Coordinates of C-alpha atoms in Angstrom, one line a residue:
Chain A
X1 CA 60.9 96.7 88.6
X2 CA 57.7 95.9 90.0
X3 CA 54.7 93.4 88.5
X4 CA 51.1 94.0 88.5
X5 CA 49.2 91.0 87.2
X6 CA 45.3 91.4 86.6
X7 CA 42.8 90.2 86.9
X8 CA 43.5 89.0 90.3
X9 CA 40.7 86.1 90.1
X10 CA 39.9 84.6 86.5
X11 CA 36.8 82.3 86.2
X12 CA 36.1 81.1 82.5
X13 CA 34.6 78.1 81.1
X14 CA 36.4 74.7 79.3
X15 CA 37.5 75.8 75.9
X16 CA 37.5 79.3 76.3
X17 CA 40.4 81.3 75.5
X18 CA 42.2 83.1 78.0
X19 CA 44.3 86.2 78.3
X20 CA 46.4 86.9 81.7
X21 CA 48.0 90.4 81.5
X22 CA 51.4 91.5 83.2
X23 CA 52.6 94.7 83.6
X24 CA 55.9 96.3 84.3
X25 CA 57.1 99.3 86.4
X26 CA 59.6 99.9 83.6
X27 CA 60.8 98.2 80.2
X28 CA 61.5 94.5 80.7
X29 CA 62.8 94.2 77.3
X30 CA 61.3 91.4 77.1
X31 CA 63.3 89.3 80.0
X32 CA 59.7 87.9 80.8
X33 CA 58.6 84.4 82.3
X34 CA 55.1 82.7 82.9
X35 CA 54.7 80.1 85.7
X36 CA 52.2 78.1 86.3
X37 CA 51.6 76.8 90.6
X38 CA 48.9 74.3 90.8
X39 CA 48.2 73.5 94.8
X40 CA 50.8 71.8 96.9
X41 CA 53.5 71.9 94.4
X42 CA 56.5 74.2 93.4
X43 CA 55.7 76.5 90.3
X44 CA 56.2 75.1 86.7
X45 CA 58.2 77.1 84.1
X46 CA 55.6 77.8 81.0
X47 CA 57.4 80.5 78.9
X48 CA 60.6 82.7 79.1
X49 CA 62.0 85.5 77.2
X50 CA 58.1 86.8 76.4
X51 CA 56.9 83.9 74.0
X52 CA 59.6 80.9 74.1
X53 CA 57.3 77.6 75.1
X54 CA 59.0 75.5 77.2
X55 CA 59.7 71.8 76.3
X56 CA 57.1 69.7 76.9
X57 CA 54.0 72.6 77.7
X58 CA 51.3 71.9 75.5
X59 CA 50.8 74.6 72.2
X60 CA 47.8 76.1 73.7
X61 CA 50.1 78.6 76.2
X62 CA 51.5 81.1 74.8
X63 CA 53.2 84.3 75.5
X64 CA 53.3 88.1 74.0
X65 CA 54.4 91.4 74.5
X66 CA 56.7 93.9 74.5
X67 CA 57.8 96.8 76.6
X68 CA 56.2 97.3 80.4
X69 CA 53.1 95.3 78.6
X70 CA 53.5 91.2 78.5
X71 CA 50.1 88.9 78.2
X72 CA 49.7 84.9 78.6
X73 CA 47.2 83.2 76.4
X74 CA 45.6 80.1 76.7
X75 CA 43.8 79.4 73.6
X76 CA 41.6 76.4 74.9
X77 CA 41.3 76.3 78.6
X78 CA 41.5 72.6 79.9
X79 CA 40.4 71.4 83.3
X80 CA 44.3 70.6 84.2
X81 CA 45.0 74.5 83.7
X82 CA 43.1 75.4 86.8
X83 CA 46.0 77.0 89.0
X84 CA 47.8 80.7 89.7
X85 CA 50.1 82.1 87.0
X86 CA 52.6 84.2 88.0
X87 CA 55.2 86.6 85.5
X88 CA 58.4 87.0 86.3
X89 CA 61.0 89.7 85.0
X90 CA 64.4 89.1 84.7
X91 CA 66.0 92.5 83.1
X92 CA 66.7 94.3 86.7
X93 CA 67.0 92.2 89.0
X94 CA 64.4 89.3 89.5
X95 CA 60.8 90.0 90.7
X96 CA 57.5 88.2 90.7
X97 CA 53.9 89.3 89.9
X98 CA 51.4 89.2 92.4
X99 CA 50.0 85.8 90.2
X100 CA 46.2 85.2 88.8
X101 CA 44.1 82.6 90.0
X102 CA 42.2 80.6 87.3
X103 CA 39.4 79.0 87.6
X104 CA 36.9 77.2 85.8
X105 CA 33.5 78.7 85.8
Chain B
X1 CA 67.9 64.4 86.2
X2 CA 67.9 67.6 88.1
X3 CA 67.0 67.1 91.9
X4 CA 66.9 70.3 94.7
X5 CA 66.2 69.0 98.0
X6 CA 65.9 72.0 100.8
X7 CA 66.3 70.9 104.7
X8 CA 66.7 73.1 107.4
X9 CA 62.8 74.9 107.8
X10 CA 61.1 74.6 111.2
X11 CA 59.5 77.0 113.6
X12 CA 61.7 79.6 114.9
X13 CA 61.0 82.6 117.4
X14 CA 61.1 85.6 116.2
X15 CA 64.6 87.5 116.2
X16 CA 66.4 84.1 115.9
X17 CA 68.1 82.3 113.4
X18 CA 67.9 79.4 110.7
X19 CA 69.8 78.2 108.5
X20 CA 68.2 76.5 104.8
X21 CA 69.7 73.8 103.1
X22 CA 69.7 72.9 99.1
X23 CA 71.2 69.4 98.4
X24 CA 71.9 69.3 94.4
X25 CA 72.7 67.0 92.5
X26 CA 72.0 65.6 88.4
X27 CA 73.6 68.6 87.2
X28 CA 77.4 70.3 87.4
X29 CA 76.2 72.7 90.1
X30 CA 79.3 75.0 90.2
X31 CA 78.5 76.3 86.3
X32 CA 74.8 77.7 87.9
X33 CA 73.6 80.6 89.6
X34 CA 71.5 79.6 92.4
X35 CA 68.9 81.8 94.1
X36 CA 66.5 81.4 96.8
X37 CA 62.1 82.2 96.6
X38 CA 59.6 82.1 98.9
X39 CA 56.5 82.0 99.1
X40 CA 53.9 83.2 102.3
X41 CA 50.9 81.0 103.0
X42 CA 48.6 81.7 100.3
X43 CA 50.9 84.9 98.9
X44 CA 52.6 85.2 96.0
X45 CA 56.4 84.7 95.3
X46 CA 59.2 86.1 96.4
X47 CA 62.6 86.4 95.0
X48 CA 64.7 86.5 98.2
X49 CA 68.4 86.3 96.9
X50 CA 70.7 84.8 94.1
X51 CA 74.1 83.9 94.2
X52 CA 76.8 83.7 91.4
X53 CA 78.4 80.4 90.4
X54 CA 81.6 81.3 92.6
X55 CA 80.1 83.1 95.4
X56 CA 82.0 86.3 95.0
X57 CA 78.9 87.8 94.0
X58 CA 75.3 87.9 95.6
X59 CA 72.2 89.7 95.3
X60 CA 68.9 90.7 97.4
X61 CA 65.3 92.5 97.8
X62 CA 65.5 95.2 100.2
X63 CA 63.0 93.1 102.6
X64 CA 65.8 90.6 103.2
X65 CA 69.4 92.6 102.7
X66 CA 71.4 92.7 106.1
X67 CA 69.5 90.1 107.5
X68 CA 69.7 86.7 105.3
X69 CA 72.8 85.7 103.9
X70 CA 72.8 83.0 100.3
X71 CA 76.2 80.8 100.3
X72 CA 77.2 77.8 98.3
X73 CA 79.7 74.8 98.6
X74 CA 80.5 73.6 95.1
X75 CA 82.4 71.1 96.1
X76 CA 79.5 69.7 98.0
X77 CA 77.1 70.6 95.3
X78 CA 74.8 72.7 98.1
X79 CA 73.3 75.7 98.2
X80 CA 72.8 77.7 102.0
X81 CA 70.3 80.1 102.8
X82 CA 71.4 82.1 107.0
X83 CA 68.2 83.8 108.2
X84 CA 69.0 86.2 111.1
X85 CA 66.3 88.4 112.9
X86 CA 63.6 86.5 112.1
X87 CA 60.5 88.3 111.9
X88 CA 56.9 86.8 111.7
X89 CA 56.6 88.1 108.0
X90 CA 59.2 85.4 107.1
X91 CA 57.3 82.9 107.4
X92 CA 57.1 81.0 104.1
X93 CA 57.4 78.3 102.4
X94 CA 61.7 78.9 100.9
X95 CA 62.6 77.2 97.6
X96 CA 65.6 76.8 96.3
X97 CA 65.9 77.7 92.6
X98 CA 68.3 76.7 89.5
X99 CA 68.2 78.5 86.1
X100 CA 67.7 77.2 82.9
X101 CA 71.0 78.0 81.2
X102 CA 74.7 77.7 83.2
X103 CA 76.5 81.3 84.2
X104 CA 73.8 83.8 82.7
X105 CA 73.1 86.7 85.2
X106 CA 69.6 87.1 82.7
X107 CA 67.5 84.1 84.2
X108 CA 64.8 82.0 84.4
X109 CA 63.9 79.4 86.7
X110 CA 63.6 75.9 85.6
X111 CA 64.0 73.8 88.1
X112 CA 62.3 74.0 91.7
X113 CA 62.9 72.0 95.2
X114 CA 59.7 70.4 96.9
X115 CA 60.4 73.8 99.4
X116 CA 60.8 73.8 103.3
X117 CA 58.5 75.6 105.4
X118 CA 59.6 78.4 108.0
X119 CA 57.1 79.3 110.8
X120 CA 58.3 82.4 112.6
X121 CA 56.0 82.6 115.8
X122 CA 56.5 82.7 119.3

């Protein structure tokens, strides 16, 4: 299954709310992770199985979707959020998106 | 608490070999798959292969299959990646990966090493 994440590049402003799409090749069924990869460090685990929040990311991530279509939001961008965000499918084998960068504007 | 320390990276000609290193330990390693990513300078990641919690099993993309091999030692709580035939699209930062949840083939990743950079140039 293959991963296209868009937009590529993301600039927005400090308290805006943000939407990062992820699409499949096929049906993921919902086997879908976000990550979050600031600079210089290993990516973070934000949500898994399409909108689960992981324990201790703050309540303004959160995920959606269904399908091949799957879609991040950020309901209040903060400073600390500027980094790439890659999906990740887990229902056929394992396989990355292609990440978007977000930045603040 | 959950550490994964990789070892091994370095620069490496291409067509030779290296071999990766994952020390774990804060966790009962042998009830987890394992699975190695990478990541090219600047790129995206890169699932490159996942292993079952005995061994007998193991999976890869099609850019690594015959080339890299993933192994484990449970009794030494380690995970190994063997990179043969190196080429200079290899180079990337490797990181060794644990899931979530003990012995589900369905994963995510929730735990990350600190990576160990591979430079394939001559």
């Amino acid at each position: 299954i293959q991963l296209t994440q868009s937009p590529s590049l993301l600039s927005a402003s400090v308290g805006d709310r943000v939407t990062l799409s992820c699409k499949g090749s096929q049906n993921i069924n919902n086997y879908l992770a976000w990550y979050q990869q600031k600079l210089g460090e290993a990516p973070k685990l934000l949500i898994y199985n399409t909108n689960s929040l992981q324990t201790g990311i703050p309540s303004r991530f959160s995920g959606s979707g269904s399908g091949t279509d799957y879609t991040l939001t950020i309901s209040s961008l903060q400073p600390e959020d500027v980094a790439t965000y890659f999906c990740y499918q887990y229902n056929n084998g394992w396989t990355f998106g292609g990440g978007t960068k977000l930045e603040l504007k | 608490e959950v550490q994964l320390v990789e070892s091994g990276g370095g620069l490496v000609q291409p067509g030779r070999s290296l071999k990766l290193s994952c020390a774990a330990s804060g966790f009962t390693f042998s009830n987890y798959y394992m699975a190695w990513v990478r990541q090219a300078p600047k790129k995206g990641l890169e699932w490159v292969a996942t292993i079952s919690t005995s061994g007998s099993r193991t999976y890869y993309p099609d850019s690594v299959k015959g080339r890299f091999t993933i192994s484990r030692d449970n009794a030494k709580s380690s995970l190994y990646l063997q990179m043969n035939s190196l080429k200079s699209e290899d180079t990337a930062t490797y990181y060794c990966a644990r899931p979530d949840h003990p012995g589900m083939h369905r994963h995510w990743f929730a735990y990350w090493g600190q990576g160990t950079l591979v430079t394939v140039s001559s």
